[in-house]
PDB file of C-alpha atoms in Angstrom:
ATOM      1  CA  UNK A   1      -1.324  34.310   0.282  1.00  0.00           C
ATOM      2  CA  UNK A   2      -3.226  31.175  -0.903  1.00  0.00           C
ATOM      3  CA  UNK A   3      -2.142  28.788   1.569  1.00  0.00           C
ATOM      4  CA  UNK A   4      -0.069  30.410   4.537  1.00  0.00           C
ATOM      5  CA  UNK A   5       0.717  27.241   6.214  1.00  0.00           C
ATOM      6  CA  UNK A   6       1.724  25.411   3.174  1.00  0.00           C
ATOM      7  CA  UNK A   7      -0.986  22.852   3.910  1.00  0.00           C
ATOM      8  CA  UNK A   8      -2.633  19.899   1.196  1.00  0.00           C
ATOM      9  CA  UNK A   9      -5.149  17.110   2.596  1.00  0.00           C
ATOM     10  CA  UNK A  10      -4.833  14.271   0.081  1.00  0.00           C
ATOM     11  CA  UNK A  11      -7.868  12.831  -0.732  1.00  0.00           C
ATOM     12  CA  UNK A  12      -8.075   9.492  -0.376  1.00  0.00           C
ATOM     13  CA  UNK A  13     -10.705   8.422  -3.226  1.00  0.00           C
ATOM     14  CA  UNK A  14     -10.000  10.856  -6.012  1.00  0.00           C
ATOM     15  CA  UNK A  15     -14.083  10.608  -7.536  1.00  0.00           C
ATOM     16  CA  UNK A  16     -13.221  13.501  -9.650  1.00  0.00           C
ATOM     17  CA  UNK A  17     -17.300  13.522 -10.269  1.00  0.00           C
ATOM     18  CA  UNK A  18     -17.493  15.303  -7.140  1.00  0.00           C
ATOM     19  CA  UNK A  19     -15.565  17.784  -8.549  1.00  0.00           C
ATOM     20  CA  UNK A  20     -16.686  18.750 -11.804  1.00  0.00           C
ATOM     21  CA  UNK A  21     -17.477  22.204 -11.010  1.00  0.00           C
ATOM     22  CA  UNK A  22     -14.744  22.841 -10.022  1.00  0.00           C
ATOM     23  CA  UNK A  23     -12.489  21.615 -12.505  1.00  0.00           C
ATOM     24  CA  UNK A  24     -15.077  22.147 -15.750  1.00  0.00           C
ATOM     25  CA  UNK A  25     -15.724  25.778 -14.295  1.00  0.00           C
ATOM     26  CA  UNK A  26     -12.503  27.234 -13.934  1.00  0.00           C
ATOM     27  CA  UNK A  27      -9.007  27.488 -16.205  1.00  0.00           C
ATOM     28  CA  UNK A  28      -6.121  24.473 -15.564  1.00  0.00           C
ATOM     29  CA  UNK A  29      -2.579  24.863 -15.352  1.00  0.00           C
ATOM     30  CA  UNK A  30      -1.020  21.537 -16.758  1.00  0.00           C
ATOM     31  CA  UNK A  31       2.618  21.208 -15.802  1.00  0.00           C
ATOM     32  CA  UNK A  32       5.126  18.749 -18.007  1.00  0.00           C
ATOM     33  CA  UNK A  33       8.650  18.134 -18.482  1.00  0.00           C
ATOM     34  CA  UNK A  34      10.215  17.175 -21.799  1.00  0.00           C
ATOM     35  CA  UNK A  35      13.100  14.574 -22.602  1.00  0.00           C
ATOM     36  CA  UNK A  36      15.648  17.126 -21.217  1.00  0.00           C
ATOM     37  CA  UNK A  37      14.053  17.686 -18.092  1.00  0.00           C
ATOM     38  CA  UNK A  38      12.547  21.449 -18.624  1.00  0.00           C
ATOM     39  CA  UNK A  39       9.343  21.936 -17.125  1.00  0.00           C
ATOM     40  CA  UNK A  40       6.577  23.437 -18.961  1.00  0.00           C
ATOM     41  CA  UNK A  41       3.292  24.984 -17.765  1.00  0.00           C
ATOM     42  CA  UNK A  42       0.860  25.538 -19.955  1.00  0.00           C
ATOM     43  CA  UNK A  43      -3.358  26.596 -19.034  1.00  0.00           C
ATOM     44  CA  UNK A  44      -6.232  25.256 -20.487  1.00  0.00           C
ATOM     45  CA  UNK A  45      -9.759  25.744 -20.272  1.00  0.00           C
ATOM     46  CA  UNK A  46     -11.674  23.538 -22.061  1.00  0.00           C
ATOM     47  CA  UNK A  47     -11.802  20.614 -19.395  1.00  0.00           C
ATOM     48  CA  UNK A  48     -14.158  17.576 -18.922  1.00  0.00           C
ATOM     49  CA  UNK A  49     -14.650  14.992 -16.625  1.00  0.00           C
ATOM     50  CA  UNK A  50     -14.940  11.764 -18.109  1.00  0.00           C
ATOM     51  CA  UNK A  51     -15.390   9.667 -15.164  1.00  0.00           C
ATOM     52  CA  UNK A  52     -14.273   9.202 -10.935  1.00  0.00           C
ATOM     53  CA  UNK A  53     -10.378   9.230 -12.196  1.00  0.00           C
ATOM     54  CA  UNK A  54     -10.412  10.622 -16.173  1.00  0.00           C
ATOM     55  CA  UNK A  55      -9.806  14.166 -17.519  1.00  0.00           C
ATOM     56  CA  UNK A  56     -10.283  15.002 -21.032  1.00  0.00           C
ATOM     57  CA  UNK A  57      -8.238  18.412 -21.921  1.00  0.00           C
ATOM     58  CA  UNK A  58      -9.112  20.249 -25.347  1.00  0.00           C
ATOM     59  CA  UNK A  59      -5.155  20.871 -27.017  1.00  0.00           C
ATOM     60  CA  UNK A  60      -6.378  24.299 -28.602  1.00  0.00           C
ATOM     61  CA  UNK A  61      -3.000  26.537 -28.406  1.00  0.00           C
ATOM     62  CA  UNK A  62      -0.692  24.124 -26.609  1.00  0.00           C
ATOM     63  CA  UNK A  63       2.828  23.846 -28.524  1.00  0.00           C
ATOM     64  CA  UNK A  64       5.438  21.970 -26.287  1.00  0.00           C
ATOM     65  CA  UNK A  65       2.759  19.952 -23.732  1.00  0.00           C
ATOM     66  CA  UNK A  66       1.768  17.465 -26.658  1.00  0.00           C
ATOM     67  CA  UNK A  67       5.751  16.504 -27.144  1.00  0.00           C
ATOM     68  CA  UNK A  68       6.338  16.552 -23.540  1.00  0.00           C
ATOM     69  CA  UNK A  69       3.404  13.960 -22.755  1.00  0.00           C
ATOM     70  CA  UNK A  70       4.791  11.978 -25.136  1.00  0.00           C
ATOM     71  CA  UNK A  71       8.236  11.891 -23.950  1.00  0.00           C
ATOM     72  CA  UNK A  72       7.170  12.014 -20.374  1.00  0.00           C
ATOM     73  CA  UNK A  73       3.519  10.753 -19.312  1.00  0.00           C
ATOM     74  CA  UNK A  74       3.609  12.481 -15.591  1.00  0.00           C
ATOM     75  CA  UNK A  75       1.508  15.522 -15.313  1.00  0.00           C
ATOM     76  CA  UNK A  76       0.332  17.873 -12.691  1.00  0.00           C
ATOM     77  CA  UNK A  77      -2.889  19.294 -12.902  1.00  0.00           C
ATOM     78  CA  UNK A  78      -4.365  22.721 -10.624  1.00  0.00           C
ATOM     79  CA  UNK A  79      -7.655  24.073 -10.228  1.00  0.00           C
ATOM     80  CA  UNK A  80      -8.731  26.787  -8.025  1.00  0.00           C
ATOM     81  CA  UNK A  81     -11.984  28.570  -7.379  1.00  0.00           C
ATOM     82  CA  UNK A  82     -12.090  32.249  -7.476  1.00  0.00           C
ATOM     83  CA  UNK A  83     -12.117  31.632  -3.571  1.00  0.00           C
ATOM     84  CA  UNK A  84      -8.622  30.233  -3.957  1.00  0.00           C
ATOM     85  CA  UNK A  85      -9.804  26.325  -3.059  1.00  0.00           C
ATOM     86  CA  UNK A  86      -8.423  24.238  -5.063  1.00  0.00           C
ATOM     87  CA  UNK A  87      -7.395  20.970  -6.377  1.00  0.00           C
ATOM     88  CA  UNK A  88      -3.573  19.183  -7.366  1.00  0.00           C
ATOM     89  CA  UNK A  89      -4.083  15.658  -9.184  1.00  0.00           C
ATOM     90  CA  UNK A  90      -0.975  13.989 -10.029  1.00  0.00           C
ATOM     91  CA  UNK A  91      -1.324  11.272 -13.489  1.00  0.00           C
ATOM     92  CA  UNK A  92      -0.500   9.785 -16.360  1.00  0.00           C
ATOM     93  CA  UNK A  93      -1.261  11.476 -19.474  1.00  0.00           C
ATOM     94  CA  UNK A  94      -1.569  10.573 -23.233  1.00  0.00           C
ATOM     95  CA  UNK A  95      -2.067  12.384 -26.103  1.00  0.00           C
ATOM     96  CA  UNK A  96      -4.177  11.980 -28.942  1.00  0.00           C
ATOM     97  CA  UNK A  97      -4.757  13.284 -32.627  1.00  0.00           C
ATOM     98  CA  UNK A  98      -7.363  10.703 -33.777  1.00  0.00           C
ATOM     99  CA  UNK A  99      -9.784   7.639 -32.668  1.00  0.00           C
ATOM    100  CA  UNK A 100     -12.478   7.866 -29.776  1.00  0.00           C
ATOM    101  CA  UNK A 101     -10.930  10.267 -27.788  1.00  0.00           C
ATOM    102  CA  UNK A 102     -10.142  12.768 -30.055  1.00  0.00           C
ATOM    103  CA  UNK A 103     -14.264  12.641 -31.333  1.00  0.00           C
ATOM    104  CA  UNK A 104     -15.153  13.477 -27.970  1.00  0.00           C
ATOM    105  CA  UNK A 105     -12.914  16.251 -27.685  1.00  0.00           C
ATOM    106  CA  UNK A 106     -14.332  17.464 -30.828  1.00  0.00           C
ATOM    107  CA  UNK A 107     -17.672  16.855 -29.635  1.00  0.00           C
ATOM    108  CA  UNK A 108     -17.394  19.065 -26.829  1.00  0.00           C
ATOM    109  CA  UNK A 109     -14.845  21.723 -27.425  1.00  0.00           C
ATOM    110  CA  UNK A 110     -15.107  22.280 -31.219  1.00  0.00           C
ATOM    111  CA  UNK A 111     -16.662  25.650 -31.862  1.00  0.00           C
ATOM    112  CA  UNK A 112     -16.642  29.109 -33.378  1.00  0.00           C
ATOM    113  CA  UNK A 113     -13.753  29.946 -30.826  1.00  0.00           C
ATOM    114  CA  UNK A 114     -12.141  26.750 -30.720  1.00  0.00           C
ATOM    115  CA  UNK A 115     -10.714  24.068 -32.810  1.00  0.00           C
ATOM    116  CA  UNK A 116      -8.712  20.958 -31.353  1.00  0.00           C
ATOM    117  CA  UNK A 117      -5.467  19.900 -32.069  1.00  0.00           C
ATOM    118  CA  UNK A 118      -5.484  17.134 -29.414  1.00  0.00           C
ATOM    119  CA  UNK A 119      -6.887  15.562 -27.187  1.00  0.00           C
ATOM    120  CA  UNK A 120      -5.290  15.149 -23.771  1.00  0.00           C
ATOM    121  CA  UNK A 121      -6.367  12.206 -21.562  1.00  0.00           C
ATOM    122  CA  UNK A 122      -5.414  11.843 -17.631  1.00  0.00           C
ATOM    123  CA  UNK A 123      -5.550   9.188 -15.091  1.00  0.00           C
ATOM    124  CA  UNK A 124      -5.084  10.541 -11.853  1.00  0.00           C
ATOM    125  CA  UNK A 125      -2.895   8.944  -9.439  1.00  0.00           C
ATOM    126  CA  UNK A 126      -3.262  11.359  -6.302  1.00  0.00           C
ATOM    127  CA  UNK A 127      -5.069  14.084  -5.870  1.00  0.00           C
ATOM    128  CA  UNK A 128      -4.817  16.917  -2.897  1.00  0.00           C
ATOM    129  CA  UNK A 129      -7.490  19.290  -1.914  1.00  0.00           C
ATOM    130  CA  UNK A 130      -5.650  23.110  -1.127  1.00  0.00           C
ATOM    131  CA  UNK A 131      -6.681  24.915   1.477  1.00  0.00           C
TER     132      UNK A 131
END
């Protein structure tokens, strides 16, 4: 079991910065909901840190989470170690196909293995450290 007692501490200054290895380092399961209320996971892997409360995710493979942001800007976000500690943020998300976003996406994630679609920007709201 991950968490046996079912237990989050929510961290009360996100400063994602601290962070960074943890989210760069390890794959992200983004969860959405479209128009009609059906949730969608998807997992992504090419992840940056943009600042203390902004997440750049690379759209590489994604097919419903760039609709569903659009319909519906709430996301959830995990991360976990390969010791199963871990992260939940809670945000607002927008999607991108162009402009300054979209460049640094491509800056960072376009290679011989990957090409972007989209770029995926969050603002986190909340985020909870799991034990």
């Amino acid at each position: 079991m991950i968490n046996p007692d079912n237990k989050t501490n929510l961290l009360s200054d996100v400063k994602l910065t601290k962070y960074v290895n943890l989210i760069e380092g390890n794959p992200c399961h983004i969860a959405t909901v479209n128009s009609d209320n059906t949730p969608n996971l998807s997992v992504a892997s090419d992840i940056k840190v943009l600042d203390d409360a902004t997440i750049l995710i690379s759209n590489n493979e994604m097919i419903h989470t760039p609709d569903n942001i659009i319909a519906n800007h709430n996301v959830v976000l995990t991360f976990f170690s390969d010791k199963w500690a871990g992260l939940r943020l809670t945000g607002v998300a927008s999607y991108y196909t162009q402009g300054e976003y979209f460049d640094v996406c491509n800056k960072y994630f376009n290679n011989e293995t990957a090409t972007p679609k989209g770029a995926i920007i969050v603002k986190v709201i909340k985020a909870e450290g799991i034990a």
